[in-house]
PDB file of C-alpha atoms in Angstrom:
ATOM      1  CA  MET A   8     -41.622  70.044  38.290  1.00 90.00           C
ATOM      2  CA  TYR A   9     -41.907  69.236  34.557  1.00 97.00           C
ATOM      3  CA  THR A  10     -44.145  71.105  32.126  1.00 98.00           C
ATOM      4  CA  ARG A  11     -43.075  69.846  28.677  1.00 98.00           C
ATOM      5  CA  ILE A  12     -41.670  66.366  28.078  1.00 98.00           C
ATOM      6  CA  LEU A  13     -40.045  65.638  24.727  1.00 98.00           C
ATOM      7  CA  VAL A  14     -40.177  62.046  23.460  1.00 98.00           C
ATOM      8  CA  PRO A  15     -38.287  61.249  20.240  1.00 96.00           C
ATOM      9  CA  VAL A  16     -40.178  58.664  18.195  1.00 96.00           C
ATOM     10  CA  ASP A  17     -39.581  56.656  15.060  1.00 91.00           C
ATOM     11  CA  LEU A  18     -43.111  55.821  13.966  1.00 91.00           C
ATOM     12  CA  ASP A  19     -41.862  52.910  11.866  1.00 88.00           C
ATOM     13  CA  ASN A  20     -40.595  51.293  15.085  1.00 89.00           C
ATOM     14  CA  ALA A  21     -43.200  52.519  17.582  1.00 92.00           C
ATOM     15  CA  ASP A  22     -43.667  48.979  18.915  1.00 92.00           C
ATOM     16  CA  LYS A  23     -40.154  49.208  20.437  1.00 91.00           C
ATOM     17  CA  LEU A  24     -40.958  52.389  22.364  1.00 95.00           C
ATOM     18  CA  THR A  25     -43.527  51.036  24.825  1.00 95.00           C
ATOM     19  CA  LYS A  26     -41.444  51.491  27.996  1.00 96.00           C
ATOM     20  CA  ALA A  27     -40.409  55.047  27.112  1.00 97.00           C
ATOM     21  CA  LEU A  28     -43.951  55.993  26.051  1.00 97.00           C
ATOM     22  CA  ASP A  29     -45.411  54.593  29.275  1.00 98.00           C
ATOM     23  CA  LEU A  30     -42.817  56.367  31.436  1.00 98.00           C
ATOM     24  CA  ALA A  31     -43.409  59.679  29.653  1.00 98.00           C
ATOM     25  CA  GLY A  32     -47.175  59.246  30.039  1.00 98.00           C
ATOM     26  CA  GLN A  33     -46.932  58.443  33.749  1.00 98.00           C
ATOM     27  CA  THR A  34     -44.545  61.345  34.376  1.00 98.00           C
ATOM     28  CA  ALA A  35     -46.744  63.769  32.450  1.00 98.00           C
ATOM     29  CA  LYS A  36     -49.825  62.686  34.342  1.00 98.00           C
ATOM     30  CA  ALA A  37     -48.066  63.037  37.705  1.00 98.00           C
ATOM     31  CA  HIS A  38     -46.817  66.551  36.887  1.00 98.00           C
ATOM     32  CA  GLY A  39     -49.686  67.816  34.724  1.00 98.00           C
ATOM     33  CA  ALA A  40     -47.178  68.142  31.888  1.00 98.00           C
ATOM     34  CA  GLU A  41     -47.605  68.051  28.131  1.00 98.00           C
ATOM     35  CA  VAL A  42     -45.828  65.364  26.115  1.00 98.00           C
ATOM     36  CA  ILE A  43     -44.369  66.439  22.795  1.00 98.00           C
ATOM     37  CA  TYR A  44     -43.533  63.587  20.429  1.00 98.00           C
ATOM     38  CA  VAL A  45     -40.778  64.544  17.990  1.00 97.00           C
ATOM     39  CA  ASP A  46     -40.058  62.785  14.724  1.00 94.00           C
ATOM     40  CA  VAL A  47     -36.836  63.705  12.954  1.00 90.00           C
ATOM     41  CA  VAL A  48     -37.458  63.531   9.210  1.00 85.00           C
ATOM     42  CA  ASP A  49     -34.723  63.541   6.588  1.00 77.00           C
ATOM     43  CA  ALA A  50     -34.754  66.833   4.732  1.00 68.00           C
ATOM     44  CA  VAL A  51     -34.168  65.657   1.184  1.00 62.00           C
ATOM     45  CA  PRO A  52     -33.362  68.612  -1.082  1.00 57.00           C
ATOM     46  CA  THR A  53     -36.190  67.972  -3.536  1.00 52.00           C
ATOM     47  CA  THR A  54     -39.653  69.321  -4.153  1.00 50.00           C
ATOM     48  CA  SER A  55     -41.050  66.353  -2.203  1.00 49.00           C
ATOM     49  CA  THR A  56     -39.584  67.588   1.092  1.00 49.00           C
ATOM     50  CA  ARG A  57     -42.671  69.637   1.913  1.00 53.00           C
ATOM     51  CA  THR A  58     -44.988  66.743   1.056  1.00 55.00           C
ATOM     52  CA  GLU A  59     -42.956  64.294   3.157  1.00 60.00           C
ATOM     53  CA  GLY A  60     -42.936  66.717   6.076  1.00 61.00           C
ATOM     54  CA  GLN A  61     -46.720  67.101   5.836  1.00 73.00           C
ATOM     55  CA  LYS A  62     -47.227  63.313   5.739  1.00 80.00           C
ATOM     56  CA  ALA A  63     -44.938  62.859   8.743  1.00 84.00           C
ATOM     57  CA  GLY A  64     -46.797  65.632  10.558  1.00 89.00           C
ATOM     58  CA  ALA A  65     -50.177  63.993   9.985  1.00 92.00           C
ATOM     59  CA  ARG A  66     -48.916  60.580  11.149  1.00 94.00           C
ATOM     60  CA  LEU A  67     -47.287  62.130  14.199  1.00 96.00           C
ATOM     61  CA  ALA A  68     -50.404  64.145  15.090  1.00 97.00           C
ATOM     62  CA  GLN A  69     -52.477  60.952  15.041  1.00 97.00           C
ATOM     63  CA  PHE A  70     -49.850  59.122  17.109  1.00 97.00           C
ATOM     64  CA  ALA A  71     -49.823  61.958  19.662  1.00 98.00           C
ATOM     65  CA  ALA A  72     -53.633  61.971  19.849  1.00 98.00           C
ATOM     66  CA  ASP A  73     -53.663  58.201  20.406  1.00 98.00           C
ATOM     67  CA  GLN A  74     -51.052  58.483  23.173  1.00 98.00           C
ATOM     68  CA  GLY A  75     -53.031  61.301  24.773  1.00 98.00           C
ATOM     69  CA  LEU A  76     -56.112  59.111  24.923  1.00 98.00           C
ATOM     70  CA  ALA A  77     -54.168  56.086  26.161  1.00 97.00           C
ATOM     71  CA  HIS A  78     -52.517  57.981  29.026  1.00 98.00           C
ATOM     72  CA  ASP A  79     -55.129  60.710  29.613  1.00 98.00           C
ATOM     73  CA  ILE A  80     -52.573  63.477  29.051  1.00 98.00           C
ATOM     74  CA  LYS A  81     -52.090  66.546  26.871  1.00 98.00           C
ATOM     75  CA  THR A  82     -49.965  65.773  23.796  1.00 98.00           C
ATOM     76  CA  ARG A  83     -48.806  67.156  20.484  1.00 97.00           C
ATOM     77  CA  GLY A  84     -46.445  66.254  17.683  1.00 97.00           C
ATOM     78  CA  HIS A  85     -43.411  68.173  16.479  1.00 96.00           C
ATOM     79  CA  VAL A  86     -41.671  67.312  13.202  1.00 93.00           C
ATOM     80  CA  THR A  87     -38.035  68.355  12.906  1.00 89.00           C
ATOM     81  CA  LEU A  88     -36.273  68.277   9.557  1.00 84.00           C
ATOM     82  CA  ARG A  89     -32.888  66.605   9.860  1.00 82.00           C
ATOM     83  CA  GLY A  90     -30.205  69.229   9.408  1.00 68.00           C
ATOM     84  CA  ASP A  91     -27.210  67.118   8.386  1.00 69.00           C
ATOM     85  CA  LEU A  92     -27.662  63.630   6.980  1.00 65.00           C
ATOM     86  CA  SER A  93     -24.066  62.703   7.862  1.00 61.00           C
ATOM     87  CA  LEU A  94     -24.581  63.215  11.613  1.00 69.00           C
ATOM     88  CA  ASN A  95     -26.665  61.237  14.065  1.00 75.00           C
ATOM     89  CA  VAL A  96     -30.053  62.721  14.917  1.00 89.00           C
ATOM     90  CA  GLY A  97     -29.037  63.662  18.457  1.00 91.00           C
ATOM     91  CA  ALA A  98     -28.335  67.281  17.512  1.00 91.00           C
ATOM     92  CA  ASP A  99     -31.745  67.515  15.834  1.00 93.00           C
ATOM     93  CA  ILE A 100     -33.440  66.129  18.952  1.00 95.00           C
ATOM     94  CA  LEU A 101     -31.685  68.773  21.069  1.00 96.00           C
ATOM     95  CA  LYS A 102     -32.824  71.463  18.623  1.00 94.00           C
ATOM     96  CA  ALA A 103     -36.398  70.192  18.949  1.00 96.00           C
ATOM     97  CA  ALA A 104     -36.057  70.352  22.754  1.00 98.00           C
ATOM     98  CA  ARG A 105     -34.961  73.996  22.505  1.00 97.00           C
ATOM     99  CA  ASP A 106     -37.679  74.857  19.963  1.00 97.00           C
ATOM    100  CA  THR A 107     -40.432  73.357  22.149  1.00 98.00           C
ATOM    101  CA  LYS A 108     -38.941  74.610  25.440  1.00 98.00           C
ATOM    102  CA  ALA A 109     -38.949  71.057  26.817  1.00 98.00           C
ATOM    103  CA  ASP A 110     -37.649  70.555  30.341  1.00 97.00           C
ATOM    104  CA  LEU A 111     -37.322  66.759  30.197  1.00 98.00           C
ATOM    105  CA  ILE A 112     -36.429  64.296  27.451  1.00 98.00           C
ATOM    106  CA  VAL A 113     -37.586  60.676  27.762  1.00 98.00           C
ATOM    107  CA  MET A 114     -35.847  58.574  25.156  1.00 96.00           C
ATOM    108  CA  ALA A 115     -35.785  54.902  24.252  1.00 93.00           C
ATOM    109  CA  THR A 116     -32.531  53.163  23.416  1.00 88.00           C
ATOM    110  CA  HIS A 117     -31.364  49.682  22.527  1.00 70.00           C
ATOM    111  CA  MET A 118     -28.749  47.415  24.015  1.00 55.00           C
ATOM    112  CA  PRO A 119     -25.295  48.655  22.971  1.00 55.00           C
ATOM    113  CA  GLY A 120     -23.524  46.652  20.322  1.00 54.00           C
ATOM    114  CA  LEU A 121     -20.166  46.752  18.618  1.00 49.00           C
ATOM    115  CA  LYS A 122     -21.129  49.870  16.645  1.00 51.00           C
ATOM    116  CA  GLU A 123     -21.549  51.898  19.855  1.00 48.00           C
ATOM    117  CA  TYR A 124     -17.894  51.335  20.754  1.00 48.00           C
ATOM    118  CA  PHE A 125     -16.968  53.414  17.702  1.00 46.00           C
ATOM    119  CA  LEU A 126     -19.959  55.714  17.189  1.00 52.00           C
ATOM    120  CA  SER A 127     -22.153  57.415  19.743  1.00 62.00           C
ATOM    121  CA  SER A 128     -25.761  56.278  19.969  1.00 81.00           C
ATOM    122  CA  ASN A 129     -28.479  58.891  19.565  1.00 87.00           C
ATOM    123  CA  ALA A 130     -29.450  58.508  23.226  1.00 89.00           C
ATOM    124  CA  GLY A 131     -25.822  58.729  24.309  1.00 88.00           C
ATOM    125  CA  TYR A 132     -25.341  61.930  22.356  1.00 91.00           C
ATOM    126  CA  VAL A 133     -28.525  63.493  23.752  1.00 95.00           C
ATOM    127  CA  ALA A 134     -27.710  62.486  27.348  1.00 94.00           C
ATOM    128  CA  THR A 135     -24.191  63.861  27.027  1.00 93.00           C
ATOM    129  CA  HIS A 136     -25.062  67.186  25.397  1.00 95.00           C
ATOM    130  CA  ALA A 137     -28.540  68.125  26.680  1.00 97.00           C
ATOM    131  CA  PRO A 138     -28.795  71.075  29.075  1.00 97.00           C
ATOM    132  CA  ILE A 139     -31.953  69.519  30.570  1.00 98.00           C
ATOM    133  CA  THR A 140     -32.766  66.239  32.315  1.00 97.00           C
ATOM    134  CA  VAL A 141     -32.682  63.170  30.068  1.00 97.00           C
ATOM    135  CA  THR A 142     -34.132  59.796  31.001  1.00 97.00           C
ATOM    136  CA  VAL A 143     -32.906  56.972  28.784  1.00 95.00           C
ATOM    137  CA  VAL A 144     -35.113  53.885  28.806  1.00 95.00           C
ATOM    138  CA  ARG A 145     -33.778  50.510  27.708  1.00 87.00           C
TER     139      ARG A 145
END
């Protein structure tokens, strides 16, 4: 049913992603799917952008390899440069889903707070606008 599962990750907060990572791993194993971990990196208009993207790519590749071993699944990383720093990263996650031809997004979220009454959460944006199935894990 699923062939490519996209999982947005923030490697600085990977400890908060356990439920989503486990669900993506279990789903991938059950369907023989590949899990693609996407990290959205700010595209700062400086000469360091390429270096930062390479560093993020190396960290993400190691994270993906570790998850592959932990869940016995096929994995890879995908770094997406953030297109517009004034918007939430939801649009960039959807772009990554299109670029990787993902057919499922598994995404962690947090308990809604006061901010979410005024601004959409990343997960809320993705779930509302994605043309594919989205599983939001709290």
